[in-house]
mmCIF file of C-alpha atoms and ligand atoms in Angstrom:
data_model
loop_
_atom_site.group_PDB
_atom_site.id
_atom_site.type_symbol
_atom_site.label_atom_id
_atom_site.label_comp_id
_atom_site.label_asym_id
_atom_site.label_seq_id
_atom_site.Cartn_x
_atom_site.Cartn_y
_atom_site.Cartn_z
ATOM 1 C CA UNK C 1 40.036 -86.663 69.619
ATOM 2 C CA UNK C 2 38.246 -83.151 69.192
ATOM 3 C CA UNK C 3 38.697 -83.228 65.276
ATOM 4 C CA UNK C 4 37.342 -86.481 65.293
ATOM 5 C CA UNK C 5 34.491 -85.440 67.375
ATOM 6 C CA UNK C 6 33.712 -82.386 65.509
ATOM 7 C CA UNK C 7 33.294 -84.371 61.813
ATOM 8 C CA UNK C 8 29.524 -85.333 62.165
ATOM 9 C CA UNK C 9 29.377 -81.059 62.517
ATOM 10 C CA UNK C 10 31.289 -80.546 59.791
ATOM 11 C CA UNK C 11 29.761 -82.693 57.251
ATOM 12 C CA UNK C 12 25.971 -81.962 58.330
ATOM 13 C CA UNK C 13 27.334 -77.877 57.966
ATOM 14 C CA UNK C 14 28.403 -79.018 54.103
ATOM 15 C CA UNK C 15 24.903 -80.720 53.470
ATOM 16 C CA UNK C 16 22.947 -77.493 54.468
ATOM 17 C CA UNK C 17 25.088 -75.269 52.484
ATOM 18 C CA UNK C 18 24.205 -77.366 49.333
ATOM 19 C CA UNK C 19 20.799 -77.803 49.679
ATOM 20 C CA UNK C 20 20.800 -73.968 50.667
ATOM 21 C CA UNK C 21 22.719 -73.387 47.258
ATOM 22 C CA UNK C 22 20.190 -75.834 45.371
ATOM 23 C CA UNK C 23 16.932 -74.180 46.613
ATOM 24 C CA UNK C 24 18.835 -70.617 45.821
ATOM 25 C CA UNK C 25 19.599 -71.709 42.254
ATOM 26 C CA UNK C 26 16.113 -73.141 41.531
ATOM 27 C CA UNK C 27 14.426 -70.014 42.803
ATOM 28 C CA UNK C 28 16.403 -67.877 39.798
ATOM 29 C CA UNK C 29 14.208 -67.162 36.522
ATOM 30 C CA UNK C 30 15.441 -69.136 33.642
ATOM 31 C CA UNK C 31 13.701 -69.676 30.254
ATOM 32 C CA UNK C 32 11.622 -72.657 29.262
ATOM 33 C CA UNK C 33 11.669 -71.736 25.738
ATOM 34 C CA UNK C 34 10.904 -68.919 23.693
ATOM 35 C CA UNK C 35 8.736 -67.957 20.475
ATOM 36 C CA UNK C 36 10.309 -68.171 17.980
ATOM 37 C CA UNK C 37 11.730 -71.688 19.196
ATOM 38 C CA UNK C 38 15.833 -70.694 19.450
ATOM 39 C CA UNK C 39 17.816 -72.087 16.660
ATOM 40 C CA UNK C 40 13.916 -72.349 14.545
ATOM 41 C CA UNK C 41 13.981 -71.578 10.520
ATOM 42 C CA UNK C 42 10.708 -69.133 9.615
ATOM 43 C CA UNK C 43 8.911 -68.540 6.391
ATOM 44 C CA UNK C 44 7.513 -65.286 7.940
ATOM 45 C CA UNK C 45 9.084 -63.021 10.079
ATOM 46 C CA UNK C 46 7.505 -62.833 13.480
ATOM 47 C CA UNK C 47 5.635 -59.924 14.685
ATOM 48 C CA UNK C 48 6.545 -60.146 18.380
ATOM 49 C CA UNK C 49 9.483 -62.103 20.318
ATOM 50 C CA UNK C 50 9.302 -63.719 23.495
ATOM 51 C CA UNK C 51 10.613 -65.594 26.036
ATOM 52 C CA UNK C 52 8.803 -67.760 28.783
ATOM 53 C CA UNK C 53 10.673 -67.653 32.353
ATOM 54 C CA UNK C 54 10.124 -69.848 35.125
ATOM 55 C CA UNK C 55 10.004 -67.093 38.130
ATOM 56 C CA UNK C 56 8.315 -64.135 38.207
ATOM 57 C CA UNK C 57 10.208 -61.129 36.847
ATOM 58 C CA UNK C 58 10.626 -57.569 38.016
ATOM 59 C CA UNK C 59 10.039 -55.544 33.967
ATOM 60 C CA UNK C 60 11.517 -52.310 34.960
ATOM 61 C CA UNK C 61 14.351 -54.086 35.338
ATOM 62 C CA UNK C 62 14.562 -56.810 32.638
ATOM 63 C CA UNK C 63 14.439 -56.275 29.116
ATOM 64 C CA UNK C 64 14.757 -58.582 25.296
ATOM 65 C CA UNK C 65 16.044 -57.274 22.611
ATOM 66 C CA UNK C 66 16.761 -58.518 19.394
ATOM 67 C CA UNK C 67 19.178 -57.916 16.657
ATOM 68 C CA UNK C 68 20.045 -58.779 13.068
ATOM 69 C CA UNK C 69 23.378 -60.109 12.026
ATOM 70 C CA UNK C 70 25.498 -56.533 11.669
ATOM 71 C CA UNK C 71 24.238 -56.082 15.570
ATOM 72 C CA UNK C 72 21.362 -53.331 14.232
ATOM 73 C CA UNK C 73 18.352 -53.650 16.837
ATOM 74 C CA UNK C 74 15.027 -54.963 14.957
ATOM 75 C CA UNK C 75 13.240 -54.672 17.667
ATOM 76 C CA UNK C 76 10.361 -51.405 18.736
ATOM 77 C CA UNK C 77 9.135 -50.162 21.881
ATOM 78 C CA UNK C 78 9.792 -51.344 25.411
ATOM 79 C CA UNK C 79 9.889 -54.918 26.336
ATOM 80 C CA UNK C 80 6.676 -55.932 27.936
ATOM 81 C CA UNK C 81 5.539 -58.424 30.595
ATOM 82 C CA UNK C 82 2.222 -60.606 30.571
ATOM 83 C CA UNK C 83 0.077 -60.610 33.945
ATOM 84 C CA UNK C 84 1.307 -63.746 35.255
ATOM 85 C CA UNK C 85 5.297 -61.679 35.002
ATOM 86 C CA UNK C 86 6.638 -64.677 33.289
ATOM 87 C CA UNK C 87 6.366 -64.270 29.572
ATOM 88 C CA UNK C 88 8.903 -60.711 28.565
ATOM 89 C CA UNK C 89 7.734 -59.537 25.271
ATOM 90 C CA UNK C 90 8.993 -56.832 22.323
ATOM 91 C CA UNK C 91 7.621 -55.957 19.327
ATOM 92 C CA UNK C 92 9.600 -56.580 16.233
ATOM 93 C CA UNK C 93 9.966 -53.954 13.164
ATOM 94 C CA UNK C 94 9.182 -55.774 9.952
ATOM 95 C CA UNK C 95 12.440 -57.777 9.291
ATOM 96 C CA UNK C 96 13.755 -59.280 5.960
ATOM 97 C CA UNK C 97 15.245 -62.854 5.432
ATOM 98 C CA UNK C 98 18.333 -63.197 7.891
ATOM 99 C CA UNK C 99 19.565 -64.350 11.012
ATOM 100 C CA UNK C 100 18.324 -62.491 13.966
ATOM 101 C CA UNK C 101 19.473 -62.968 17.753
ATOM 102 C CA UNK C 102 17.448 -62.199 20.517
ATOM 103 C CA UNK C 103 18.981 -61.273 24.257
ATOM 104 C CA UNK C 104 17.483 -61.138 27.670
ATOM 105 C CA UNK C 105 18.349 -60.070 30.706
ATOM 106 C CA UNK C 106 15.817 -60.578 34.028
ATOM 107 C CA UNK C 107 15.900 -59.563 37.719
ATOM 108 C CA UNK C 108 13.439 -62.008 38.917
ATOM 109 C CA UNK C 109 11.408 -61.095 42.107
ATOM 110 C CA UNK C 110 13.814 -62.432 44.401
ATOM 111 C CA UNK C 111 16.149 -60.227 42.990
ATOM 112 C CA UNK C 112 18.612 -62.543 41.468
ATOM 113 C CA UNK C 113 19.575 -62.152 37.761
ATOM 114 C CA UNK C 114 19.918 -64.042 35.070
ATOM 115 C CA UNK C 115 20.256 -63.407 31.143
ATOM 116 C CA UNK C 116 20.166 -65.597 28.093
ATOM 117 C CA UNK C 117 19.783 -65.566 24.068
ATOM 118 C CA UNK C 118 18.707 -67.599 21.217
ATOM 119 C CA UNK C 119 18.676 -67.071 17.369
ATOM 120 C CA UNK C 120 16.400 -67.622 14.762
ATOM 121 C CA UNK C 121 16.679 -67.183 11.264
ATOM 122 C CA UNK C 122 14.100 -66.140 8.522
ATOM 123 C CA UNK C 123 13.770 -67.794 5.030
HETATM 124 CU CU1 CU U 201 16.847 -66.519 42.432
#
């Protein structure tokens, strides 16, 4: 009888957990896309990389890089953030034809953290 009783409990406890969980998980910075586009064929090599997040982001602690295929950074100077803290930026040394991969890694304002990568190549 008291098991019985105590189900309704039980199952509105489970439904607030996972809308809890939900609201948690949107509230994470993810990306939208990035520049170049990830998997995106270029006849020039870009002069910056970035990647657009959908939370505001906390720069001394998140960073892009990017590499070329023998894992050899291509990237120069510190990532960088634009006012609105949800595009991360680097500057890119001038790069050949190749496949390059770009990493990030964010601590959003809410201090959850989340990473990524996409590739691009050059023609
Ligand atoms: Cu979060």
């Amino acid at each position: 009888m008291r098991l019985i009783s105590l189900r309704p409990l039980w199952i509105s406890l489970v439904v607030i957990c996972a809308l809890a969980f939900v609201q948690m998980a949107s509230a994470h910075s993810e990306a939208t896309r990035s520049s170049p586009k990830d998997k995106s064929v270029l006849d020039h090599a870009p002069k910056v990389v970035s990647v657009f997040l959908t939370e505001k982001i906390e720069i001394e602690l998140s960073k892009l890089e990017v590499f070329d295929a023998d894992g050899e950074t291509v990237h120069k100077g510190k990532t960088t953030c634009s006012e609105n803290l949800k595009i991360m930026s680097i500057l890119m040394k001038d790069i050949g034809s190749g496949s390059y991969a770009a990493k990030w890694e964010v601590v959003s304002v809410d201090g959850h953290k989340t990473s990524g990568a996409f590739s691009f190549q050059v023609r």
